[in-house]
Amino acid sequence: MKIVCFFNEDWEEGYVKERLAGHEITFLKGSTSDHADFREESAEILSVFVNSPVGKTELEHFPNLKHIATRSTGYDHIDRAIARDRAITISSVPAYGENTVAEFAFGLLLTVSRKLYECIKKVQDEGLFSQVGLRGFDLKGKTIGILGTGRIGAHMIRMAKGFGMNVIAFDVYPNEALARELGFSYVSQDELFATSDVISFHLPYNKDTHHLLNTTNIHKLKKGSVVINTARGGLIETEALAMGLREGILAGVGLDVLEEEAFVEDETRLLFSPHPSEASLKTTLANHYLIEHPRAIIAPHNAFNTDEAIRRILDTTVENIKAFALGEPKNIVPPPTA
Ligand code: NAI
């Protein structure tokens, strides 16, 4: 089949080519935004990573598209409604090692709780071997609230238990067997917000989860709590984090994802985009506040990024493409209902 693959690293091209021999593949290094004018009338399959938005404009460039194989668990970078209306199926990588993202989330938490970044800076940049300003806090005995007890959330719970933390969780589909096995309890979202010392997000981003934590409910959080987000930026209203840090509600935040993260490196794209919304501009400003804030640890959407996980992601994507080509698609993302 005719495939267009937007890839990130040189070795990926050979890896995929070898495993999809017999298919005609066009490889483009970078994201769909980096190749905004690229069109391919006859492309049937598109393979993208989360840095590639696939919306109305991008889809118009591939009029014969039948399938999108995203090399990610999340699929909020793809306009599923347009794909559904054009009978384009989408496959994703539902699991490539829940430990990979959970380990990073815990790393962010430890970086905040023990000021690891400041410790390293003190020695490396300032040449000082002093503990001044570096006092942190214990995790043992603290309460961590896990939003979303799916694959990654469950692994996060296992690790939190290993650290001697009390675990509470919220999920629209509570898994009571898991709660018994791992020894945690489900509470309401409000109770989780009000009683957690640490809140960690492990939910998909969609219209129901948009701004789950926002400028209205940030005041309900326990004073001095920590927010960790490795799921998607849009789950949290960026302004709420800025407000929380400024008003002392939040002791710190550890984020691997930001709202409008596509514009962080290249804000001129937002400035010159035909209709930059007021909300996008406001979020970009709030992102600046966070990036420069001493109590905010921000990573560049890197939680998935281990040698082992990248290979598992590519292997599953290759299997997804092969399965689609054989007429037996698998790992299909459900189309939106509304
Ligand atoms: P999963 O599908 O195994 O678990 C998600 C859980 O969220 C499920 O238990 C589901 O019932 C629950 N949920 C869904 N909607 C909810 C709502 N409105 N309220 C409460 N609970 C709700 O997903 P998994 O594998 O644990 O991944 C979680 C998220 O992590 C992904 O959606 C993705 O956005 C993000 N992710 C981030 C990566 C990174 O590099 N930063 C890499 C991989 C995933």
Coordinates of C-alpha atoms and ligand atoms in Angstrom, one line a residue:
M1 CA 0.0 0.0 0.0
K2 CA 1.1 3.6 -0.4
I3 CA 2.2 4.9 3.0
V4 CA 3.4 8.4 4.1
C5 CA 5.4 8.3 7.3
F6 CA 6.4 11.4 9.3
F7 CA 9.3 10.2 11.4
N8 CA 11.6 11.8 14.0
E9 CA 15.0 9.9 14.0
D10 CA 17.1 8.7 11.0
W11 CA 17.3 5.1 12.2
E12 CA 13.5 4.8 12.2
E13 CA 13.4 4.9 8.4
G14 CA 15.5 1.8 7.9
Y15 CA 13.8 0.0 10.8
V16 CA 10.3 0.6 9.3
K17 CA 11.4 0.0 5.7
E18 CA 12.8 -3.4 6.5
R19 CA 9.7 -4.5 8.3
L20 CA 7.2 -3.2 5.8
A21 CA 9.0 -4.4 2.7
G22 CA 6.6 -4.6 -0.3
H23 CA 4.8 -1.3 0.7
E24 CA 5.6 1.9 -1.1
I25 CA 6.6 4.3 1.7
T26 CA 7.4 8.0 1.5
F27 CA 9.4 9.1 4.6
L28 CA 9.3 12.7 5.7
K29 CA 11.6 13.7 8.6
G30 CA 9.7 15.9 11.1
S31 CA 6.0 16.6 11.8
T32 CA 3.1 17.4 9.5
S33 CA 3.6 21.1 10.6
D34 CA 7.2 20.9 9.3
H35 CA 5.8 19.7 5.9
A36 CA 2.7 21.9 5.9
D37 CA 2.6 22.0 2.0
F38 CA 3.2 18.3 1.4
R39 CA 0.4 16.6 -0.5
E40 CA 0.1 13.0 -1.7
E41 CA -3.0 12.2 -3.7
S42 CA -2.6 8.5 -3.6
A43 CA -1.5 7.9 0.0
E44 CA -3.6 5.3 1.7
I45 CA -1.9 5.2 5.1
L46 CA -0.4 7.9 7.2
S47 CA 1.9 7.2 10.1
V48 CA 2.5 10.0 12.6
F49 CA 3.7 10.7 16.1
V50 CA 2.1 13.0 18.6
N51 CA 4.0 16.0 17.4
S52 CA 2.1 15.8 14.1
P53 CA -1.3 17.5 14.2
V54 CA -3.7 15.7 11.8
G55 CA -6.7 18.1 11.5
K56 CA -8.9 19.4 8.7
T57 CA -6.0 21.0 6.7
E58 CA -3.7 18.1 6.9
L59 CA -6.4 15.5 6.0
E60 CA -7.3 17.6 2.9
H61 CA -3.7 16.9 1.7
F62 CA -4.4 13.2 1.6
P63 CA -7.7 12.8 -0.3
N64 CA -7.4 9.0 -0.7
L65 CA -6.4 8.3 2.9
K66 CA -7.9 5.1 4.5
H67 CA -5.9 4.7 7.7
I68 CA -3.9 6.6 10.2
A69 CA -1.4 4.6 12.3
T70 CA -0.4 6.8 15.2
R71 CA 2.8 5.9 17.0
S72 CA 1.3 6.8 20.3
T73 CA -1.2 5.8 23.0
G74 CA -3.0 9.1 22.9
Y75 CA -4.7 10.2 19.7
D76 CA -6.0 13.7 20.6
H77 CA -3.6 15.2 17.9
I78 CA -5.9 13.6 15.3
D79 CA -9.4 15.0 14.3
R80 CA -11.3 11.8 14.9
A81 CA -14.6 13.3 13.7
I82 CA -13.3 14.2 10.3
A83 CA -11.6 10.8 10.1
R84 CA -14.9 9.1 10.9
D85 CA -16.8 11.1 8.4
R86 CA -14.3 10.2 5.7
A87 CA -14.3 6.5 6.8
I88 CA -10.6 6.7 7.7
T89 CA -9.8 4.3 10.5
I90 CA -7.2 5.1 13.2
S91 CA -4.9 2.6 15.0
S92 CA -2.8 3.5 18.0
V93 CA -0.3 1.8 20.3
P94 CA -2.5 1.0 23.4
A95 CA 0.4 -0.2 25.5
Y96 CA 4.1 -0.2 25.1
G97 CA 5.1 -0.6 28.7
E98 CA 3.1 1.3 31.3
N99 CA 6.3 1.4 33.4
T100 CA 7.9 3.7 30.9
V101 CA 5.6 6.7 31.5
A102 CA 5.0 5.9 35.2
E103 CA 8.7 5.8 35.9
F104 CA 9.1 9.3 34.4
A105 CA 6.1 10.6 36.4
F106 CA 7.7 9.4 39.5
G107 CA 11.0 10.9 38.4
L108 CA 9.2 14.3 38.1
L109 CA 7.7 13.8 41.6
L110 CA 11.1 13.1 43.1
T111 CA 12.6 16.0 41.3
V112 CA 10.0 18.3 42.9
S113 CA 9.9 16.7 46.3
R114 CA 13.7 16.5 46.7
K115 CA 14.7 19.6 44.6
L116 CA 16.9 17.4 42.4
Y117 CA 17.2 19.9 39.6
E118 CA 18.3 22.7 42.1
C119 CA 20.7 20.2 43.8
I120 CA 22.4 19.5 40.4
K121 CA 22.4 23.2 39.4
K122 CA 23.9 24.2 42.8
V123 CA 26.9 22.0 42.3
Q124 CA 27.3 22.2 38.5
D125 CA 26.4 25.8 37.7
E126 CA 27.1 27.6 40.9
G127 CA 30.1 25.4 42.0
L128 CA 28.7 25.2 45.5
F129 CA 28.5 22.2 47.7
S130 CA 25.9 23.5 50.1
Q131 CA 22.4 22.4 51.2
V132 CA 21.1 26.0 51.5
G133 CA 17.6 26.2 49.9
L134 CA 17.5 22.5 49.0
R135 CA 15.3 21.1 51.8
G136 CA 12.6 18.9 50.4
F137 CA 9.9 16.7 51.9
D138 CA 9.3 12.9 52.4
L139 CA 6.9 11.0 50.2
K140 CA 6.4 8.2 52.8
G141 CA 3.2 8.7 54.7
K142 CA 1.9 11.3 52.2
T143 CA -1.3 10.8 50.2
I144 CA -1.1 10.6 46.4
G145 CA -4.3 10.9 44.4
I146 CA -4.2 9.1 41.0
L147 CA -6.6 10.3 38.4
G148 CA -7.1 7.4 36.0
T149 CA -6.2 3.9 37.1
G150 CA -5.6 2.4 33.7
R151 CA -2.3 0.9 32.6
I152 CA 0.0 3.9 33.6
G153 CA -2.0 4.9 36.6
A154 CA -1.9 1.4 38.0
H155 CA 1.9 1.2 37.7
M156 CA 2.2 4.6 39.4
I157 CA 0.2 3.2 42.3
R158 CA 2.5 0.2 42.6
M159 CA 5.5 2.6 42.8
A160 CA 3.8 4.9 45.3
K161 CA 3.0 1.9 47.5
G162 CA 6.7 1.0 47.4
F163 CA 7.5 4.5 48.7
G164 CA 5.1 4.0 51.6
M165 CA 2.5 6.5 50.3
N166 CA -1.2 6.3 51.0
V167 CA -3.0 6.0 47.7
I168 CA -6.5 7.2 46.7
A169 CA -7.8 7.3 43.1
F170 CA -10.6 8.5 40.9
D171 CA -11.7 6.8 37.7
V172 CA -15.0 6.8 35.8
Y173 CA -14.6 3.0 35.6
P174 CA -13.3 2.0 39.0
N175 CA -11.4 -1.3 39.1
E176 CA -12.3 -2.6 42.5
A177 CA -10.2 -5.8 42.0
L178 CA -7.1 -3.7 41.3
A179 CA -7.9 -1.6 44.4
R180 CA -8.0 -4.7 46.5
E181 CA -4.9 -6.2 44.9
L182 CA -2.8 -3.0 45.3
G183 CA -4.4 -1.7 48.5
F184 CA -5.9 1.7 47.5
S185 CA -9.4 3.2 47.6
Y186 CA -11.5 5.1 45.1
V187 CA -12.9 8.5 46.1
S188 CA -14.7 11.2 44.3
Q189 CA -12.7 13.7 42.2
D190 CA -13.6 16.4 44.7
E191 CA -12.3 14.4 47.6
L192 CA -9.2 13.5 45.7
F193 CA -8.5 17.2 45.0
A194 CA -9.2 18.2 48.6
T195 CA -7.1 15.5 50.4
S196 CA -4.1 14.6 48.2
D197 CA -0.6 15.9 48.9
V198 CA 0.3 14.8 45.4
I199 CA -2.1 14.6 42.4
S200 CA -0.9 12.7 39.3
F201 CA -2.8 12.7 36.0
H202 CA -3.1 9.5 34.0
L203 CA -6.3 10.1 31.9
P204 CA -6.9 10.4 28.2
Y205 CA -7.6 13.9 26.9
N206 CA -11.0 14.4 25.4
K207 CA -14.0 16.8 25.8
D208 CA -15.0 15.2 29.1
T209 CA -11.5 15.6 30.6
H210 CA -10.8 19.0 29.2
H211 CA -9.6 21.3 32.0
L212 CA -10.5 18.8 34.7
L213 CA -8.3 21.0 37.0
N214 CA -9.1 24.6 36.3
T215 CA -9.2 28.2 37.7
T216 CA -12.4 27.4 39.6
N217 CA -11.5 24.2 41.4
I218 CA -7.8 24.9 41.9
H219 CA -8.8 26.6 45.2
K220 CA -10.2 23.2 46.4
L221 CA -6.8 21.6 46.4
K222 CA -5.0 21.0 49.7
K223 CA -2.6 23.9 50.4
G224 CA 1.0 23.0 49.6
S225 CA 0.1 20.1 47.2
V226 CA 2.0 19.0 44.2
V227 CA 0.6 18.4 40.7
I228 CA 2.2 15.9 38.3
N229 CA 1.0 15.6 34.7
T230 CA 2.4 13.2 32.2
A231 CA -0.9 12.6 30.4
R232 CA -1.9 15.6 28.3
G233 CA -1.6 19.4 28.8
G234 CA -5.3 20.0 28.1
L235 CA -6.4 18.1 31.2
I236 CA -5.3 21.1 33.2
E237 CA -6.1 24.8 32.6
T238 CA -2.5 26.3 32.4
E239 CA -3.7 29.5 34.1
A240 CA -4.9 27.4 37.1
L241 CA -1.3 26.1 37.6
A242 CA 0.1 29.6 37.4
M243 CA -2.5 30.8 39.9
G244 CA -1.9 27.8 42.2
L245 CA 1.8 28.5 42.3
R246 CA 1.4 32.2 42.7
E247 CA -1.2 31.9 45.6
G248 CA 0.8 29.2 47.4
I249 CA -1.8 26.5 46.8
L250 CA 0.7 24.4 45.0
A251 CA 4.2 23.7 46.4
G252 CA 5.3 22.6 43.0
V253 CA 4.4 21.1 39.7
G254 CA 6.0 18.5 37.5
L255 CA 4.8 18.5 33.9
D256 CA 5.8 16.5 30.9
V257 CA 3.0 18.0 28.8
L258 CA 1.7 21.5 28.3
E259 CA -1.4 22.9 26.7
E260 CA -0.4 24.3 23.2
E261 CA 2.9 22.6 23.6
A262 CA 3.3 22.6 19.8
F263 CA 3.9 26.3 20.0
V264 CA 6.4 26.4 22.8
E265 CA 9.5 26.2 20.5
D266 CA 8.0 28.2 17.7
E267 CA 5.6 30.9 18.9
T268 CA 5.9 32.7 15.6
R269 CA 3.7 29.9 14.1
L270 CA 1.0 30.9 16.5
L271 CA 1.4 34.6 15.8
F272 CA 1.2 34.1 12.1
S273 CA -1.5 31.3 12.1
P274 CA -4.7 32.6 10.4
H275 CA -6.9 32.6 13.5
P276 CA -4.8 32.5 16.7
S277 CA -7.5 32.3 19.4
E278 CA -7.4 34.4 22.5
A279 CA -7.3 31.2 24.6
S280 CA -4.2 29.9 22.8
L281 CA -2.4 33.2 23.3
K282 CA -3.4 33.3 26.9
T283 CA -2.2 29.7 27.4
T284 CA 1.1 30.5 25.7
L285 CA 1.6 33.4 28.1
A286 CA 0.8 31.1 31.1
N287 CA 3.3 28.5 29.7
H288 CA 6.0 31.2 29.9
Y289 CA 5.1 31.9 33.5
L290 CA 5.4 28.2 34.3
I291 CA 8.6 27.6 32.3
E292 CA 10.3 30.4 34.2
H293 CA 8.9 29.5 37.6
P294 CA 11.4 28.0 40.1
R295 CA 8.9 25.6 41.5
A296 CA 7.8 24.2 38.1
I297 CA 9.7 21.3 36.6
I298 CA 8.8 21.1 32.9
A299 CA 10.0 18.3 30.5
P300 CA 9.4 18.3 26.8
H301 CA 6.9 15.4 26.4
N302 CA 9.6 12.9 27.0
A303 CA 8.0 10.3 29.3
F304 CA 7.6 7.7 26.5
N305 CA 11.3 8.1 25.4
T306 CA 13.3 5.0 26.3
D307 CA 15.2 2.7 24.0
E308 CA 12.9 -0.2 24.9
A309 CA 9.6 1.8 24.5
I310 CA 10.5 3.4 21.1
R311 CA 11.2 -0.1 19.6
R312 CA 7.9 -1.4 21.1
I313 CA 6.0 1.5 19.7
L314 CA 7.5 1.0 16.2
D315 CA 6.9 -2.8 16.3
T316 CA 3.2 -2.3 17.3
T317 CA 2.7 0.3 14.6
V318 CA 4.2 -2.0 11.9
E319 CA 1.9 -4.7 13.1
N320 CA -1.1 -2.3 13.0
I321 CA -0.2 -1.3 9.4
K322 CA 0.3 -5.0 8.3
A323 CA -3.0 -5.9 9.9
F324 CA -4.8 -3.0 8.2
A325 CA -3.3 -4.0 4.8
L326 CA -4.5 -7.6 5.3
G327 CA -8.1 -6.3 6.0
E328 CA -7.9 -7.4 9.6
P329 CA -7.3 -4.0 11.4
K330 CA -6.3 -4.1 15.0
N331 CA -5.8 -1.6 17.9
I332 CA -8.4 0.6 16.3
V333 CA -9.3 3.8 18.1
P334 CA -13.1 4.1 18.6
P335 CA -14.7 6.8 16.5
P336 CA -16.3 9.7 18.4
T337 CA -20.0 9.3 19.0
A338 CA -20.9 13.0 18.8
Ligands
NAI1 P1 -5.6 3.7 29.9 O1 -6.6 3.8 28.8 O2 -5.0 2.4 30.2 O3 -6.2 4.4 31.2 C1 -6.9 5.6 31.3 C2 -7.9 5.5 32.4 O4 -8.6 6.7 32.5 C3 -8.9 4.4 32.3 O5 -8.9 3.6 33.5 C4 -10.2 5.2 32.1 O6 -11.3 4.5 32.7 C5 -9.9 6.5 32.9 N1 -10.8 7.6 32.4 C6 -11.1 7.9 31.1 N2 -11.9 9.0 31.1 C7 -12.0 9.4 32.4 C8 -12.6 10.5 33.1 N3 -13.4 11.4 32.4 N4 -12.5 10.6 34.4 C9 -11.9 9.7 35.1 N5 -11.2 8.6 34.6 C10 -11.3 8.5 33.2 O7 -4.4 4.8 29.4 P2 -2.9 4.8 29.9 O8 -2.2 3.8 29.0 O9 -2.8 4.6 31.3 O10 -2.5 6.2 29.4 C11 -3.0 7.4 30.0 C12 -2.7 8.6 29.2 O11 -1.3 8.9 29.3 C13 -2.9 8.5 27.7 O12 -4.2 8.8 27.4 C14 -1.9 9.5 27.1 O13 -2.6 10.7 26.9 C15 -0.9 9.7 28.2 N6 0.4 9.2 27.7 C16 1.5 10.1 27.8 C17 2.7 9.8 27.4 C18 3.9 10.8 27.4 O14 4.9 10.5 26.8 N7 3.8 11.8 28.2 C19 3.0 8.5 26.8 C20 1.8 7.6 26.8 C21 0.6 8.0 27.3

